[in-house]
Each structure stands twice: as structure tokens, then as C-alpha cells.
């Protein structure tokens, strides 16, 4: 790769101070450091050897953890398509449909998002941070397969500008950027991202008799009797067992591209936790909060949805994806270790509460995480205050 | 009754090039260099010698204008050959060409029984005059101790868990009586205890195990267990208004020698270590000595960095540079001034990460030694990751919040979050594991100086 290094070095002077392309220095720096780890060495004083990890590697680890969800999601998009139109197809054919529908969304997300990042780095003269490597993948995974690409582009621009750059860029944002994109679409273009939009049907495709793209959450919310029976009975005519507990755990059901499979999310969680990149405290406590709240509602609830077994809340909707990949966003989550328990538990609790009691929002994880994003600094405030109090009490002893 | 503290958080950086347990014969250093930059808290050093002056071991070389009683004296006898100054005539170093055999200034000698009758004032006067005083480091702020105060305790960390650290049982072998005398003297300088903090997992050197009069506290766990700030935090933490002193066992022994032998004996043993050293082992030398003789014909490659001290808190020096006043270790590592094609993603068995990042499976081979270079492995970025500092900080301190309060220059918040309890070495592992590649130790020092000067 010497020729590449030489090429980069030969044009570097144009981007440095006084060069004719000086204002694009950070765009050059982003490309340079993407291709080659920098040759910078430790300062004169202080740590002389550094941990091999950097922000790029950290972010890549998160992307690596998302790959099971992405690959499974691609297949599931095709799988749901063929189930809906009543045809049988090979795994390859199912996967191909998934690629055709998913890849453009990923490309739009990265191209638009990184474009905005590069523009801001040039205007504001700060380095292109690697946060968008993850956001760019998260956005497609929380979109329905049939989402118009222009909506993805607008949502991405909105999320990066309003959700991140307005606060000062990577590391400063209050709200999770990918969820901001999702929430933008949810409120700006509700017909394309809520209701029965979860299965890509194809142009002019005829669906099988009795087909409905409803998500299990919508079904549970509409249930007037036993939720489990209703879920099990649903789809009997066109896809028997589609909303059985284990099928929902595996994720072979309509939903956003990457968030239907609890199993794939758990594989991602294992990667995040084993590499130390994601906080196991947050992941565990989101699940615990949702399960705990589910149990509580089972005991005291009155409407049928409250009587849905608590463990169904863990596999239904986007709880697992939110817990593993959204709630663990280190910038918008709580930063204290004690705070992470409280933060995760409250996300789990609010997710179930919103699901069960708010008729307008059948899914609760997105709003619960965004809500707790806002309250994360407050949780940290109390944890930090407790630490300070300990120190003050010690001083007076 | 001492305490037993089991530390769980931290990280041992296992580097190649550990010192073999033997002390090699080495030629005496040609020069020594006294550098004011080795000490925090100096206002303006004033040199009291001229180039060409002849000095003895223990002769004053410079003092600070605000703390005139603290003398910085020559570790050897010889001729002052260079007084190097920087901008605004700031004193950078005083270089002395060492005699083959040192000639000492004679200070008053005492027997062990006489030491028991000495007053704190008499003790301080002799330590100050002989140049042994700079061994005392005062907390908070990690500055040279103020002779005018009486600390609430004195702490001695009797082990070192830094990467490639020297074994104290080799450094201080046979110094038992001097160490004991030193402890006896220290007891007169504090209103509280003299705490001797040892590690449980290795054999405690006899020089420490036999000592009387000190409170012996036992620690277990990985680095930073040896950082005296961590030890103080668990034994008797520092709050606003408290002052404690810390001193390395070398300083305690120097005090003992000063009173029993009447000389400023600056001879010390230094570990020359690192993956680029042909024969990593111990060498006899003196405080602030040139490293030239120690590394001559002793390197296995050319593109190297010489570090006075350890790889976490050390200082880069030149190949003809001098070891820092407080250091007992010279580390030689490969310089990492090279690019690596997509190095941020390439898995590598020789890359070390505390965080088990993707592709790095170092946790499977905990005893594997790594040959790390000085590359930063990334460029400075915004603070993103949380929780990792907390995993290497075995103190009830919130490192992320403390660092952020320093960046915000919020003095009240810094105080409330415990800045008085820490100095650079306590935060070195945070700097090592930082994904965003900040110079955490520099940030901390900025915070400490902001408070100290306000």
C-alpha cells in the first residue's frame, strides 16, 4: 500500500495551513485516517503506549454486532414478501429480495449522513467523528422495507443536523441520532412508518387470502380476549404460527428490517458485552424493567393487553433491538455506572407502559429511549451528587 | 493495626523486556543533570553555581525563590559544565561532569539512639540542607512538600505495579537499617501515622517486612494498586484542607543514610527495561545520571524511544539524556512513528487492548508479553465511550465527570468530585484505555494547577 500512502502524502500539503484546499483539511484527514492509522506517537510526558482501540474500531465493533440483525433482516424481508404473496421461494431468492430492498436504504443512509457530516466538519472545522458509522447502519435497521428512499434521506438529514450537530456534534448530542430519524418519520410521515407497512409486497402483488401485515403489538393492543390465543390464532390462514412465542423470538415476522429477531439481537448483545463495547448493565436492566413491569401489570392490570404474559414483551416489537443497540448508545445514555441500572430499568418500564396504556403508540421502546435520553443527565446528576455527598460527609468525620 | 485492601479494578500491562533479577556492573555515569521540571510546585528556580564551579555530593545547585529553604544539591562531586536555560531565562537543567569517585559534603552524623532525641525542626533542617527534601511529595497537588506544614500522615508505597516496574526487593536489598532509621525520622515529621503499604501477592522484601514503627497496610490487585494516591484513598482519604506527604522507599533510605552516615548518598539502582534492550537488568548509578553508558551496545534496534520512568507516567528523553529525579526505571520501546494500512480494523495478535475490542483476544493469554510501540493507535476524538475509565479506577471517584469538570474549569465541581485525592499517575490507566486519545494526565495537571494557583 506504499503507493497509496505516497499519493496521500503528496497531496497533503494542499490541505494543510496555507494550502489551496485548506478548508477541506478535515475531509482529507478523515480519508487519510480511514485508510491508514496515523503515525502519531505519544507525547513527551505521560502514557507512552496506548491501547490498540480507537473510536473507529469501537464503532466497527458495534457494526459487527449488528451484522446478524442485518443479514437475518435481509432474509426476513424476502421471507415475509413470499409469505404475503403466497409463493414458496428458496433462501437465496428470499435473500435477494431483501438485498434489493435493504441495500438502497443503507446506501442512502450512509451517503446522506456522511455527506452532512463532511459539510459540517468543513464549516465548523472539526474532525469527522466516527459516530455516524454506527448511526448509518442503525437507521436502515429501524425502517420498514418499503420506506421511500427520499424519506430516509430527509430523516437522516434532520437527525444529523437537529439531533446531533445542533448540540455540537458527536459526543454532545442529547438524543439518539438514529431514533431521532425514526421519530421524525413517525411524526412527519406516519402513513409510511406506522400501520400495516411492514411487509414489502412488490408492485401489483396479490396477497394471499386473509393476509395482514399487522405487527404482533398491534394485534395485542386490539385484542379483546386472551392475547396469547389471539396471537396464536392470527395468521392461521396464510402463515400459521407466525406470532407464536418462539417464532417471535426468532423474528420471522413482519417488522422493521433489523429489529424483528430477539435472537439476533441477543447475539449482537453478546458481541457488545464480550468486547466490552456495550454496557451489559443497560441491556440487562431494559429487559428486566420490561419483564418486571409486565409481571406487575399481569397482577394488577385490567385490560387484555395488560394480561399478556410478561415474557411476550421481551420478544414482541423492537424491545430487544432498542435495548441492545439504541439504549446502549454511550453518548445519550447515562454515564455513571449506577445510573445505567436506573436508566435501563426505566426504559423497560416505560416501554411496557406506553405499549399497554397509550392507544396512539403501539410500540413504546422508541419513545421510552428518547424520553430517557432526556432524563439521563438528571439520573447522572443524582448519582454524582451522591458521590459528592459521601466525600463531604467523610470530611466532617 | 494496618488495613488489608483488596482492589479489583485495574489492568496490568504485560510488556516484553522485564529486567532479569541481577545487578550488572556498569561504568559510572559521566554526567548528571538536575532538572527543575522533575518537580511540581516550583515558582522560579535560582541557580547558585556557575559553569566551571566545582561541587561536592550534597553541595547546593539551585533553590526555588519562594521556597528558599529547599536545596537541590548535587548527587555527585564534579564540575558544573552547563547551565541550560529556555525562554525568559527559565532554568532547564544544570549539568555536572561527575568525578570518578565522589567527594561528599559532611553533614552531622547521629547514632540510632540519638535520632530518637532529635526534634522535628533539627530533622527538617538537615534534610533540607542536604537536598534530600525533594523526595517528599505533598498531596493534594503532588508538589514538593512544604517544610512549614505538618502532614496528617506520611505514606510509603513499597511496591510498583507499573509496566516493567523494578522489583523493590532488588532495588533496596541490604538497606534495612537505613530504611528503619528513615522511618524513625519520618515519625517525627507527622502528627499521624507513617503508612508502609505493601503488596500481598509477592514476597515482601525484608527491608519492609522487618520494619518497626510504621503502620503496615496490605494491598492486593492489579495496577494501579501501587499508586500511593489509590492507597491513601483506601487508608485515610484526603479531603479539602488535609495535607499528606508521600515518599518513595528510596527517599526514606536516603534520609536514613543522611543521619547515620552524614552524607547525601544519591547512589541508586535503576532497571533498564523494554523490548528494545538486549539485556534488561539492573544497573548501579546515581540520581539524575546520564543514560549513555546504560544503553551503549545494549539496544536491539535503532528507531527507539528512551523513557525515564515507566511506560504509563514516564518522560521521553534523548539517547544522551538523564534519568528523572524520582525514577528508578529506564524503558526503551520501539518508536511508533509509522502508518498502518487500515490499522484500525486489522486484527493483530500483537495488539493489546484492555477492552477486548474486535479481533483482539488478549484475554485468552493473560500471561502473554506484548511488544508495544509508542504509536497512539488513533487520533484525538470527542468523548464518546463511558464506563471504561471506571473499570480501571479502583477509587470511589467518578473519573469521567472529574475530567469533564476540569475541561469546563469548574473548580467547585472538581473539588467536590475529589481532585484533591489524585495526581497524574492515578489517572494514567484512564489515559491508556481512552478510546478518544485524550491526554488525560495533562488535563488533570491543568485542573490541579488551576486550583493550586487560584
PDB file of N, CA and C in Angstrom, chain A residues 197-237:
ATOM      1  N   UNK A 197     -47.441  -1.483   7.300  1.00  0.00           N
ATOM      2  CA  UNK A 197     -46.495  -1.181   6.214  1.00  0.00           C
ATOM      3  C   UNK A 197     -45.276  -2.086   6.286  1.00  0.00           C
ATOM      4  N   UNK A 198     -45.326  -3.106   7.106  1.00  0.00           N
ATOM      5  CA  UNK A 198     -44.087  -3.784   7.499  1.00  0.00           C
ATOM      6  C   UNK A 198     -43.603  -4.833   6.521  1.00  0.00           C
ATOM      7  N   UNK A 199     -44.436  -5.197   5.589  1.00  0.00           N
ATOM      8  CA  UNK A 199     -44.018  -6.216   4.633  1.00  0.00           C
ATOM      9  C   UNK A 199     -43.912  -5.599   3.242  1.00  0.00           C
ATOM     10  N   UNK A 200     -42.793  -5.881   2.577  1.00  0.00           N
ATOM     11  CA  UNK A 200     -42.661  -5.455   1.180  1.00  0.00           C
ATOM     12  C   UNK A 200     -43.460  -6.433   0.320  1.00  0.00           C
ATOM     13  N   UNK A 201     -44.418  -5.874  -0.386  1.00  0.00           N
ATOM     14  CA  UNK A 201     -45.299  -6.759  -1.149  1.00  0.00           C
ATOM     15  C   UNK A 201     -44.913  -6.837  -2.618  1.00  0.00           C
ATOM     16  N   UNK A 202     -44.280  -5.812  -3.136  1.00  0.00           N
ATOM     17  CA  UNK A 202     -43.965  -5.800  -4.569  1.00  0.00           C
ATOM     18  C   UNK A 202     -45.074  -5.102  -5.339  1.00  0.00           C
ATOM     19  N   UNK A 203     -44.696  -4.565  -6.520  1.00  0.00           N
ATOM     20  CA  UNK A 203     -45.673  -3.811  -7.307  1.00  0.00           C
ATOM     21  C   UNK A 203     -46.781  -4.733  -7.821  1.00  0.00           C
ATOM     22  N   UNK A 204     -48.001  -4.356  -7.499  1.00  0.00           N
ATOM     23  CA  UNK A 204     -49.150  -5.078  -8.008  1.00  0.00           C
ATOM     24  C   UNK A 204     -49.294  -6.507  -7.510  1.00  0.00           C
ATOM     25  N   UNK A 205     -48.561  -6.842  -6.486  1.00  0.00           N
ATOM     26  CA  UNK A 205     -48.620  -8.219  -5.995  1.00  0.00           C
ATOM     27  C   UNK A 205     -49.945  -8.485  -5.315  1.00  0.00           C
ATOM     28  N   UNK A 206     -50.432  -9.685  -5.523  1.00  0.00           N
ATOM     29  CA  UNK A 206     -51.680 -10.055  -4.871  1.00  0.00           C
ATOM     30  C   UNK A 206     -51.336 -10.827  -3.601  1.00  0.00           C
ATOM     31  N   UNK A 207     -51.884 -10.356  -2.510  1.00  0.00           N
ATOM     32  CA  UNK A 207     -51.589 -11.047  -1.246  1.00  0.00           C
ATOM     33  C   UNK A 207     -52.519 -12.232  -1.089  1.00  0.00           C
ATOM     34  N   UNK A 208     -52.117 -13.150  -0.271  1.00  0.00           N
ATOM     35  CA  UNK A 208     -52.928 -14.337  -0.020  1.00  0.00           C
ATOM     36  C   UNK A 208     -54.178 -13.942   0.759  1.00  0.00           C
ATOM     37  N   UNK A 209     -55.147 -14.782   0.667  1.00  0.00           N
ATOM     38  CA  UNK A 209     -56.402 -14.508   1.363  1.00  0.00           C
ATOM     39  C   UNK A 209     -56.158 -14.432   2.873  1.00  0.00           C
ATOM     40  N   UNK A 210     -56.712 -13.434   3.470  1.00  0.00           N
ATOM     41  CA  UNK A 210     -56.573 -13.283   4.920  1.00  0.00           C
ATOM     42  C   UNK A 210     -55.299 -12.608   5.361  1.00  0.00           C
ATOM     43  N   UNK A 211     -54.431 -12.233   4.393  1.00  0.00           N
ATOM     44  CA  UNK A 211     -53.156 -11.640   4.780  1.00  0.00           C
ATOM     45  C   UNK A 211     -53.355 -10.317   5.511  1.00  0.00           C
ATOM     46  N   UNK A 212     -52.555 -10.122   6.512  1.00  0.00           N
ATOM     47  CA  UNK A 212     -52.488  -8.823   7.167  1.00  0.00           C
ATOM     48  C   UNK A 212     -51.059  -8.606   7.603  1.00  0.00           C
ATOM     49  N   UNK A 213     -50.552  -7.438   7.345  1.00  0.00           N
ATOM     50  CA  UNK A 213     -49.161  -7.151   7.747  1.00  0.00           C
ATOM     51  C   UNK A 213     -49.082  -6.622   9.159  1.00  0.00           C
ATOM     52  N   UNK A 214     -50.124  -6.796   9.925  1.00  0.00           N
ATOM     53  CA  UNK A 214     -50.118  -6.233  11.280  1.00  0.00           C
ATOM     54  C   UNK A 214     -48.976  -6.804  12.110  1.00  0.00           C
ATOM     55  N   UNK A 215     -48.449  -5.978  12.957  1.00  0.00           N
ATOM     56  CA  UNK A 215     -47.404  -6.460  13.862  1.00  0.00           C
ATOM     57  C   UNK A 215     -48.074  -7.062  15.087  1.00  0.00           C
ATOM     58  N   UNK A 216     -47.381  -7.917  15.788  1.00  0.00           N
ATOM     59  CA  UNK A 216     -47.985  -8.524  16.977  1.00  0.00           C
ATOM     60  C   UNK A 216     -48.396  -7.486  18.009  1.00  0.00           C
ATOM     61  N   UNK A 217     -47.669  -6.369  18.055  1.00  0.00           N
ATOM     62  CA  UNK A 217     -48.033  -5.337  19.018  1.00  0.00           C
ATOM     63  C   UNK A 217     -49.409  -4.765  18.706  1.00  0.00           C
ATOM     64  N   UNK A 218     -49.649  -4.538  17.410  1.00  0.00           N
ATOM     65  CA  UNK A 218     -50.947  -4.001  17.018  1.00  0.00           C
ATOM     66  C   UNK A 218     -52.042  -5.003  17.355  1.00  0.00           C
ATOM     67  N   UNK A 219     -51.759  -6.272  17.126  1.00  0.00           N
ATOM     68  CA  UNK A 219     -52.745  -7.304  17.438  1.00  0.00           C
ATOM     69  C   UNK A 219     -53.020  -7.385  18.927  1.00  0.00           C
ATOM     70  N   UNK A 220     -51.939  -7.301  19.700  1.00  0.00           N
ATOM     71  CA  UNK A 220     -52.103  -7.388  21.151  1.00  0.00           C
ATOM     72  C   UNK A 220     -52.921  -6.200  21.661  1.00  0.00           C
ATOM     73  N   UNK A 221     -52.683  -5.043  21.066  1.00  0.00           N
ATOM     74  CA  UNK A 221     -53.402  -3.846  21.501  1.00  0.00           C
ATOM     75  C   UNK A 221     -54.885  -3.950  21.169  1.00  0.00           C
ATOM     76  N   UNK A 222     -55.192  -4.633  20.062  1.00  0.00           N
ATOM     77  CA  UNK A 222     -56.589  -4.730  19.634  1.00  0.00           C
ATOM     78  C   UNK A 222     -57.320  -5.905  20.297  1.00  0.00           C
ATOM     79  N   UNK A 223     -56.570  -6.754  20.953  1.00  0.00           N
ATOM     80  CA  UNK A 223     -57.165  -7.977  21.494  1.00  0.00           C
ATOM     81  C   UNK A 223     -58.241  -7.649  22.533  1.00  0.00           C
ATOM     82  N   UNK A 224     -59.306  -8.415  22.463  1.00  0.00           N
ATOM     83  CA  UNK A 224     -60.363  -8.200  23.442  1.00  0.00           C
ATOM     84  C   UNK A 224     -60.506  -9.402  24.379  1.00  0.00           C
ATOM     85  N   UNK A 225     -59.747 -10.432  24.083  1.00  0.00           N
ATOM     86  CA  UNK A 225     -59.842 -11.626  24.917  1.00  0.00           C
ATOM     87  C   UNK A 225     -58.468 -12.005  25.442  1.00  0.00           C
ATOM     88  N   UNK A 226     -58.069 -13.221  25.150  1.00  0.00           N
ATOM     89  CA  UNK A 226     -56.756 -13.693  25.569  1.00  0.00           C
ATOM     90  C   UNK A 226     -55.734 -13.350  24.479  1.00  0.00           C
ATOM     91  N   UNK A 227     -54.770 -12.521  24.831  1.00  0.00           N
ATOM     92  CA  UNK A 227     -53.806 -12.024  23.841  1.00  0.00           C
ATOM     93  C   UNK A 227     -53.038 -13.175  23.209  1.00  0.00           C
ATOM     94  N   UNK A 228     -52.627 -14.121  24.024  1.00  0.00           N
ATOM     95  CA  UNK A 228     -51.808 -15.231  23.516  1.00  0.00           C
ATOM     96  C   UNK A 228     -52.606 -16.049  22.503  1.00  0.00           C
ATOM     97  N   UNK A 229     -53.854 -16.307  22.842  1.00  0.00           N
ATOM     98  CA  UNK A 229     -54.686 -17.068  21.903  1.00  0.00           C
ATOM     99  C   UNK A 229     -54.877 -16.295  20.605  1.00  0.00           C
ATOM    100  N   UNK A 230     -55.145 -14.992  20.769  1.00  0.00           N
ATOM    101  CA  UNK A 230     -55.350 -14.174  19.571  1.00  0.00           C
ATOM    102  C   UNK A 230     -54.109 -14.183  18.687  1.00  0.00           C
ATOM    103  N   UNK A 231     -52.950 -14.063  19.328  1.00  0.00           N
ATOM    104  CA  UNK A 231     -51.697 -14.057  18.554  1.00  0.00           C
ATOM    105  C   UNK A 231     -51.494 -15.397  17.861  1.00  0.00           C
ATOM    106  N   UNK A 232     -51.760 -16.459  18.603  1.00  0.00           N
ATOM    107  CA  UNK A 232     -51.558 -17.795  18.031  1.00  0.00           C
ATOM    108  C   UNK A 232     -52.538 -18.076  16.882  1.00  0.00           C
ATOM    109  N   UNK A 233     -53.761 -17.564  17.056  1.00  0.00           N
ATOM    110  CA  UNK A 233     -54.770 -17.829  16.029  1.00  0.00           C
ATOM    111  C   UNK A 233     -54.553 -16.973  14.788  1.00  0.00           C
ATOM    112  N   UNK A 234     -53.922 -15.828  15.002  1.00  0.00           N
ATOM    113  CA  UNK A 234     -53.772 -14.925  13.875  1.00  0.00           C
ATOM    114  C   UNK A 234     -52.812 -15.517  12.836  1.00  0.00           C
ATOM    115  N   UNK A 235     -53.161 -15.293  11.619  1.00  0.00           N
ATOM    116  CA  UNK A 235     -52.295 -15.788  10.550  1.00  0.00           C
ATOM    117  C   UNK A 235     -52.527 -17.241  10.234  1.00  0.00           C
ATOM    118  N   UNK A 236     -53.523 -17.836  10.882  1.00  0.00           N
ATOM    119  CA  UNK A 236     -53.753 -19.273  10.662  1.00  0.00           C
ATOM    120  C   UNK A 236     -54.003 -19.581   9.200  1.00  0.00           C
ATOM    121  N   UNK A 237     -54.653 -18.640   8.483  1.00  0.00           N
ATOM    122  CA  UNK A 237     -54.975 -18.899   7.093  1.00  0.00           C
ATOM    123  C   UNK A 237     -53.805 -18.776   6.145  1.00  0.00           C
TER     124      UNK A 237
END
